[in-house]
Short mmCIF file of C-alpha atoms in Angstrom, two decimals:
data_model
loop_
_atom_site.label_atom_id
_atom_site.label_comp_id
_atom_site.label_asym_id
_atom_site.label_seq_id
_atom_site.Cartn_x
_atom_site.Cartn_y
_atom_site.Cartn_z
CA MET A 174 158.34 -5.69 133.03
CA ARG A 175 161.33 -6.97 134.11
CA THR A 176 162.60 -10.23 132.53
CA LYS A 177 164.50 -12.98 134.26
CA ILE A 178 168.32 -12.37 134.74
CA LYS A 179 170.32 -14.74 132.73
CA ILE A 180 173.30 -16.72 134.99
CA LYS A 181 175.80 -15.46 132.30
CA ASP A 182 174.79 -11.38 132.90
CA LYS A 183 174.91 -12.28 136.79
CA ILE A 184 178.40 -13.15 136.41
CA GLN A 185 179.13 -10.27 134.18
CA ILE A 186 177.49 -7.90 136.37
CA TRP A 187 179.00 -9.37 139.52
CA GLY A 188 182.89 -9.00 137.79
CA TRP A 189 181.82 -5.31 136.15
CA ARG A 190 180.83 -4.53 139.89
CA GLN A 191 184.12 -5.44 141.31
CA GLY A 192 186.15 -3.34 138.57
CA LEU A 193 184.19 -0.58 139.92
CA LYS A 194 185.02 -0.57 143.49
CA ILE A 195 188.86 -1.02 142.41
CA SER A 196 188.41 1.64 140.17
CA ALA A 197 186.90 3.95 142.39
CA LYS A 198 189.86 3.17 144.93
CA ILE A 199 192.51 3.65 142.22
CA HIS A 200 191.04 6.66 140.62
CA ASP A 201 193.24 6.68 137.65
CA LEU A 202 192.69 9.71 135.28
CA ASN A 203 192.11 9.12 132.13
CA TYR A 204 189.28 11.48 130.68
CA PHE A 205 189.30 15.18 131.08
CA PHE A 206 186.69 17.93 130.23
CA TRP A 207 187.42 21.65 129.64
CA GLU A 208 184.55 23.71 129.35
CA THR A 209 186.18 26.16 127.17
CA SER A 210 183.17 28.90 128.13
CA LEU A 211 179.39 29.41 128.48
CA GLY A 212 179.35 31.64 125.29
CA CYS A 213 177.27 30.06 122.45
CA ASN A 214 176.08 31.05 119.12
CA LEU A 215 172.84 29.16 119.75
CA ASN A 216 170.23 29.58 122.36
CA CYS A 217 169.09 25.93 122.70
CA ARG A 218 165.81 25.22 124.45
CA HIS A 219 167.28 22.42 126.37
CA CYS A 220 170.98 23.78 127.26
CA GLY A 221 171.68 22.58 131.00
CA SER A 222 173.97 25.35 131.15
CA GLU A 223 172.02 28.15 129.85
CA CYS A 224 174.58 28.92 127.69
CA GLY A 225 174.43 31.95 125.19
CA MET A 226 176.34 35.11 123.50
CA ASP A 227 175.59 37.16 126.99
CA LYS A 228 178.01 34.75 128.30
CA LYS A 229 180.64 35.57 125.93
CA GLY A 230 183.74 37.41 127.40
CA GLU A 231 183.82 35.28 130.71
CA GLU A 232 186.04 32.79 129.44
CA LEU A 233 188.89 31.54 131.62
CA SER A 234 192.42 33.19 130.38
CA ALA A 235 194.52 30.90 128.32
CA GLU A 236 197.40 31.15 130.74
CA LYS A 237 195.31 29.89 133.61
CA VAL A 238 194.10 27.07 131.29
CA LEU A 239 197.34 25.89 130.41
CA LYS A 240 198.52 25.96 134.11
CA VAL A 241 196.15 23.32 134.62
CA PHE A 242 196.96 21.28 131.68
CA LYS A 243 200.55 21.41 132.57
CA ASN A 244 200.36 20.39 136.03
CA ILE A 245 198.44 17.21 134.96
CA SER A 246 201.14 16.57 132.54
CA GLU A 247 203.54 16.63 135.37
CA ASN A 248 201.78 14.65 137.50
CA TYR A 249 200.17 12.05 135.28
CA ASP A 250 200.30 10.59 132.19
CA ALA A 251 199.14 12.90 129.35
CA HIS A 252 199.03 10.31 126.57
CA LYS A 253 196.81 8.45 128.74
CA ILE A 254 194.09 11.18 129.13
CA MET A 255 191.73 12.23 126.39
CA VAL A 256 190.58 15.72 126.76
CA ALA A 257 187.24 16.81 125.85
CA VAL A 258 186.77 20.21 124.40
CA THR A 259 183.21 21.47 125.40
CA GLY A 260 181.32 24.60 126.04
CA GLY A 261 178.98 26.61 125.08
CA GLU A 262 180.45 26.60 121.81
CA PRO A 263 184.22 25.98 121.76
CA LEU A 264 184.99 27.48 118.43
CA LEU A 265 183.83 31.05 119.67
CA ARG A 266 187.17 31.17 121.65
CA THR A 267 189.46 32.94 119.59
CA ASP A 268 192.58 31.18 120.87
CA LEU A 269 191.18 27.84 121.16
CA PHE A 270 193.27 26.15 118.44
CA ASP A 271 196.43 28.15 119.75
CA ILE A 272 195.64 26.41 123.36
CA MET A 273 195.26 22.92 121.87
CA ASP A 274 198.07 22.90 119.88
CA GLU A 275 200.21 23.43 123.36
CA VAL A 276 198.09 20.59 125.20
CA SER A 277 198.81 18.33 122.31
CA ALA A 278 202.33 19.24 122.27
CA MET A 279 202.36 17.98 125.83
CA GLY A 280 200.95 14.75 124.64
CA PHE A 281 197.23 14.91 125.41
CA PRO A 282 194.99 13.37 123.02
CA TRP A 283 191.86 15.59 122.45
CA GLY A 284 188.49 15.96 120.52
CA MET A 285 185.63 18.52 120.39
CA VAL A 286 181.88 18.92 120.81
CA THR A 287 180.53 21.47 118.51
CA ASN A 288 176.93 22.66 117.07
CA GLY A 289 178.87 22.91 113.70
CA MET A 290 177.59 26.43 113.05
CA LEU A 291 181.16 27.91 112.81
CA VAL A 292 182.80 25.01 110.92
CA ASP A 293 184.25 25.42 107.49
CA GLU A 294 187.23 24.15 105.70
CA ALA A 295 189.86 26.31 107.69
CA ILE A 296 188.29 25.26 110.92
CA VAL A 297 188.86 21.61 109.94
CA GLU A 298 192.01 22.03 108.78
CA LYS A 299 193.24 24.04 112.35
CA SER A 300 191.58 21.13 114.15
CA ILE A 301 193.85 18.61 111.90
CA LYS A 302 197.21 20.95 112.57
CA ALA A 303 196.15 21.05 116.30
CA GLY A 304 196.15 17.40 116.67
CA MET A 305 192.34 16.96 117.22
CA ARG A 306 191.34 13.15 116.96
CA THR A 307 187.52 13.32 117.50
CA VAL A 308 184.65 15.40 116.92
CA SER A 309 181.14 15.32 118.19
CA VAL A 310 178.58 17.53 116.06
CA SER A 311 175.13 18.04 117.63
CA LEU A 312 172.57 16.71 115.33
CA ASP A 313 169.09 16.42 117.28
CA GLY A 314 166.57 15.42 114.33
CA LEU A 315 165.67 16.29 110.81
CA GLU A 316 165.78 19.68 109.70
CA ALA A 317 162.38 21.20 111.50
CA SER A 318 163.02 19.59 115.03
CA HIS A 319 166.68 20.18 115.07
CA ASN A 320 166.05 23.88 114.40
CA TYR A 321 163.16 23.84 116.99
CA LEU A 322 165.57 22.54 119.74
CA ARG A 323 168.48 24.98 118.83
CA ASN A 324 166.37 27.78 118.47
CA ASN A 325 168.00 28.90 114.80
CA GLU A 326 166.66 28.17 111.40
CA LYS A 327 170.10 27.62 109.87
CA ALA A 328 171.49 25.18 112.77
CA PHE A 329 170.35 22.09 110.73
CA LYS A 330 172.52 23.10 107.60
CA GLY A 331 175.53 23.91 109.92
CA ALA A 332 175.32 20.72 111.46
CA ILE A 333 175.16 18.55 108.54
CA ASN A 334 177.33 20.61 106.84
CA ALA A 335 180.23 20.19 109.87
CA LEU A 336 179.82 16.38 109.94
CA LYS A 337 180.31 16.31 106.28
CA LEU A 338 183.54 18.35 106.07
CA PHE A 339 184.86 16.46 109.19
CA ASN A 340 184.30 13.14 107.75
CA ASP A 341 185.14 13.95 104.46
CA SER A 342 188.55 15.04 105.63
CA GLU A 343 189.62 11.39 106.51
CA SER A 344 191.73 12.97 109.10
CA PHE A 345 190.12 11.65 112.59
CA ASP A 346 189.75 8.65 114.61
CA CYS A 347 185.97 9.26 115.26
CA VAL A 348 183.35 11.70 113.68
CA GLU A 349 180.48 11.30 115.72
CA ALA A 350 177.02 12.83 115.61
CA ILE A 351 175.15 13.10 119.15
CA THR A 352 171.30 13.70 119.35
CA CYS A 353 169.31 14.74 122.43
CA VAL A 354 166.12 12.60 121.49
CA TYR A 355 162.77 14.68 122.61
CA ASN A 356 159.07 14.65 121.59
CA LYS A 357 159.35 16.40 118.21
CA ASN A 358 162.29 14.03 116.99
CA LEU A 359 161.29 10.53 118.74
CA ASP A 360 159.69 9.53 115.75
CA GLU A 361 162.12 10.43 113.28
CA LEU A 362 164.89 8.11 114.42
CA GLU A 363 164.70 5.57 111.42
CA GLU A 364 164.72 8.73 109.27
CA ILE A 365 167.82 10.45 111.27
CA TYR A 366 169.79 7.21 111.20
CA GLU A 367 169.36 6.83 107.11
CA MET A 368 170.33 10.48 106.64
CA LEU A 369 173.54 9.72 109.07
CA LYS A 370 174.47 7.01 107.05
CA GLY A 371 174.35 9.16 104.36
CA THR A 372 176.75 11.31 105.63
CA GLY A 373 179.51 8.65 105.77
CA ILE A 374 179.98 9.23 109.48
CA LYS A 375 180.45 5.80 111.55
CA ALA A 376 179.01 6.62 114.86
CA TRP A 377 176.02 8.06 116.38
CA ARG A 378 175.47 8.46 120.13
CA VAL A 379 171.77 8.86 121.73
CA PHE A 380 170.81 10.74 124.76
CA ASN A 381 167.67 11.85 126.63
CA ILE A 382 167.09 15.15 127.96
CA PHE A 383 167.13 15.83 131.81
CA SER A 384 165.88 18.28 133.67
CA LYS A 385 168.33 20.92 133.86
CA GLY A 386 168.78 24.43 133.09
CA ARG A 387 166.37 25.45 130.25
CA ALA A 388 165.22 22.04 129.95
CA ALA A 389 163.76 22.19 133.75
CA LEU A 390 161.35 24.64 132.29
CA ASP A 391 159.68 22.72 129.83
CA ASP A 392 158.67 19.34 130.58
CA SER A 393 157.65 18.34 126.59
CA LEU A 394 161.35 18.16 126.18
CA LEU A 395 161.43 14.96 128.67
CA LEU A 396 160.71 11.71 127.53
CA ASP A 397 158.00 9.60 129.46
CA LYS A 398 158.42 5.61 130.13
CA LYS A 399 157.06 4.97 126.57
CA GLY A 400 159.23 7.37 124.82
CA LEU A 401 162.43 6.13 126.66
CA ILE A 402 161.43 2.12 125.87
CA LYS A 403 161.14 3.27 122.04
CA VAL A 404 164.42 5.16 122.16
CA LEU A 405 166.43 1.81 123.59
CA GLU A 406 164.36 -0.61 121.55
CA PHE A 407 165.55 1.22 118.53
CA ILE A 408 169.02 1.32 119.84
CA LYS A 409 168.87 -2.17 120.57
CA GLY A 410 167.59 -3.35 117.19
CA LYS A 411 170.30 -1.66 115.07
CA ARG A 412 173.31 -2.91 117.23
CA GLU A 413 171.88 -6.42 116.30
CA ALA A 414 172.11 -5.64 112.89
CA PRO A 415 175.58 -5.28 110.78
CA SER A 416 175.64 -1.62 109.45
CA SER A 417 178.36 0.84 108.52
CA LEU A 418 176.95 3.15 111.37
CA GLU A 419 177.42 2.05 114.96
CA VAL A 420 174.62 3.41 117.41
CA SER A 421 174.72 3.87 121.06
CA TYR A 422 173.28 5.06 123.88
CA ALA A 423 174.90 7.82 126.55
CA GLU A 424 175.51 7.37 129.97
CA GLU A 425 172.26 8.03 131.07
CA GLY A 426 171.80 6.18 134.19
CA TYR A 427 171.18 2.32 135.20
CA LEU A 428 168.93 0.36 133.14
CA GLY A 429 168.91 -3.05 134.08
CA CYS A 430 169.50 -6.52 132.62
CA ASP A 431 166.99 -5.78 129.87
CA TYR A 432 169.25 -3.05 128.13
CA GLU A 433 172.91 -2.83 129.73
CA ARG A 434 175.27 -3.89 127.14
CA LYS A 435 172.63 -4.19 124.54
CA VAL A 436 172.34 -0.26 123.83
CA ARG A 437 176.06 0.60 124.49
CA ASP A 438 179.45 -1.72 124.57
CA THR A 439 179.56 -1.30 128.59
CA PHE A 440 177.53 -1.51 131.73
CA PHE A 441 176.43 1.21 132.91
CA TYR A 442 179.21 3.24 134.72
CA CYS A 443 179.47 6.98 135.78
CA GLY A 444 182.90 7.70 135.83
CA ALA A 445 182.51 11.48 137.25
CA GLY A 446 185.47 12.14 140.19
CA ILE A 447 186.67 8.40 139.34
CA ASN A 448 188.37 8.59 136.32
CA VAL A 449 187.10 11.47 134.56
CA ALA A 450 187.38 15.17 136.03
CA GLY A 451 186.95 18.87 134.45
CA LEU A 452 187.86 22.28 134.45
CA LEU A 453 184.86 24.60 133.92
CA SER A 454 184.81 27.76 132.68
CA ASP A 455 184.66 29.90 135.46
CA GLY A 456 188.07 27.90 136.97
CA SER A 457 186.47 25.28 139.22
CA TYR A 458 187.48 21.85 139.21
CA SER A 459 184.54 19.39 138.86
CA ALA A 460 184.01 16.12 136.56
CA CYS A 461 181.85 16.53 133.65
CA PRO A 462 179.78 20.04 132.37
CA SER A 463 176.51 18.45 132.82
CA LEU A 464 177.15 18.33 136.83
CA SER A 465 175.49 21.15 139.19
CA SER A 466 177.56 23.75 141.12
CA GLU A 467 177.36 21.73 144.15
CA TRP A 468 179.88 19.14 143.03
CA LYS A 469 182.64 21.68 142.60
CA GLN A 470 185.80 20.30 144.12
CA GLY A 471 188.27 23.76 143.83
CA HIS A 472 189.56 26.14 142.29
CA VAL A 473 192.46 26.71 139.43
CA ASP A 474 193.25 30.06 141.65
CA GLU A 475 193.99 28.35 145.00
CA THR A 476 194.77 24.99 144.60
CA ALA A 477 196.91 23.05 141.73
CA PHE A 478 194.67 20.29 139.94
CA SER A 479 196.90 17.28 141.05
CA GLU A 480 196.37 18.42 144.62
CA VAL A 481 192.40 18.42 144.15
CA TRP A 482 192.29 15.19 142.11
CA GLU A 483 194.16 13.17 145.03
CA ASN A 484 192.56 14.78 147.88
CA LYS A 485 189.10 15.65 146.91
CA TYR A 486 186.22 13.93 144.92
CA LYS A 487 185.48 11.64 147.84
CA ASN A 488 181.89 12.36 147.52
CA MET A 489 182.07 10.95 143.88
CA ARG A 490 184.10 7.63 144.87
CA ASP A 491 182.40 6.78 147.41
CA ARG A 492 178.65 7.50 146.80
CA SER A 493 177.20 5.22 149.70
CA TRP A 494 175.42 8.69 151.06
CA MET A 495 173.24 8.63 147.70
CA LYS A 496 171.51 5.64 149.34
CA THR A 497 168.76 7.39 150.40
CA LYS A 498 164.69 7.53 150.28
CA GLU A 499 163.43 4.13 147.55
CA CYS A 500 167.06 3.57 146.82
CA ILE A 501 167.30 2.18 150.25
CA THR A 502 165.29 -0.90 149.57
CA CYS A 503 166.33 -1.24 146.05
CA LYS A 504 167.71 -4.29 144.97
CA GLU A 505 169.81 -2.69 142.32
CA TRP A 506 171.48 -0.66 144.46
CA LYS A 507 174.72 -2.35 144.24
CA ASN A 508 174.78 -1.76 140.75
CA CYS A 509 173.39 1.86 140.50
CA LYS A 510 174.93 3.27 142.69
CA GLY A 511 172.69 6.42 142.81
CA SER A 512 172.94 6.54 138.86
CA SER A 513 174.85 9.16 137.17
CA LEU A 514 175.54 12.18 139.14
CA HIS A 515 174.44 14.79 136.94
CA LEU A 516 170.76 13.34 137.62
CA TRP A 517 171.23 14.10 141.53
CA ASP A 518 168.81 16.63 142.84
CA TRP A 519 170.42 18.45 145.91
CA LYS A 520 167.43 19.98 147.34
CA ASP A 521 165.22 16.62 147.06
CA ASN A 522 168.51 14.71 148.05
CA ASN A 523 167.76 11.95 145.42
CA THR A 524 168.05 11.02 142.02
CA THR A 525 165.85 13.21 139.17
CA LEU A 526 165.55 10.20 136.90
CA CYS A 527 165.74 6.43 137.59
CA PRO A 528 165.29 4.71 134.34
CA TYR A 529 165.25 1.37 136.21
CA LYS A 530 162.57 2.22 138.46
CA LEU A 531 160.32 3.90 135.34
CA PHE A 532 160.53 0.52 133.18
CA ASN A 533 159.47 -1.53 136.46
CA THR A 534 156.24 0.56 137.59
#
């Protein structure tokens, strides 16, 4: 049930809302995803992109990848644009560090998301030499629940080993674990928290699985109202108590004042196409890799990225067209703007998940 909004919260939300309007107009690029490949050494049950080893070898060439980054560096300040290297599994690319050596030399700070299976001391050393600043390792529960979701009995040990190796090197600005919460690890949150504190890492980011890719075929992976509230209350409680491990909720939709800024540092914000862009493994320009193919804005073989960034992405910057169905009469539309773009269902012309509605029904 919705609680009464405090005057202070109303003022903060108003100020944040004005800032978003300015951001959309300026569209100052500060975050760039590079989806290195859809090849992956795991076959995860929840994978939104349906990655796997059968996709290995379909990567965009290093020449074309670097062409995009060179174009960005020539038109924008590379030092102010964080590059997120993701996949698939980025470490399957044998040329990954050669590419990132050059990207780093252009001035881009960068980080990587990995399942940890291929991480050893040599990989850590290559990451350091290539200028990597942050790393996120997927850790989806205690051993049984992680291995179940990742579909591999060695996945848990690989993730824990990677977290420890990266953290023990003391060479990165941030080493974090990222966790997708589902029915089998929902009751393990406290144990996972203590386990992660034991690794020495300082950051833990929590997601809930949304219906895309393989996850769309298994509703048991999706949290209901009770489950989602349990996750948010857990995070809220941990953030209220001083700790060496900071827990935060990912950008998974507008939550309303009961949870905004209580489970993450800022109010809800989907920056896709506003200050976030991306290069997909097939050479298409989009925003984050979680978006469906309908959000693609162009291709590296057709147009330079800077031209696309300045002249396209309009359906992401003005989201008034997303005000459909129940959103038309929703008083929170001005704050939500249709929620996260990766939750948009093009066939139904509606968002697939509205946490705010879920909490208030």
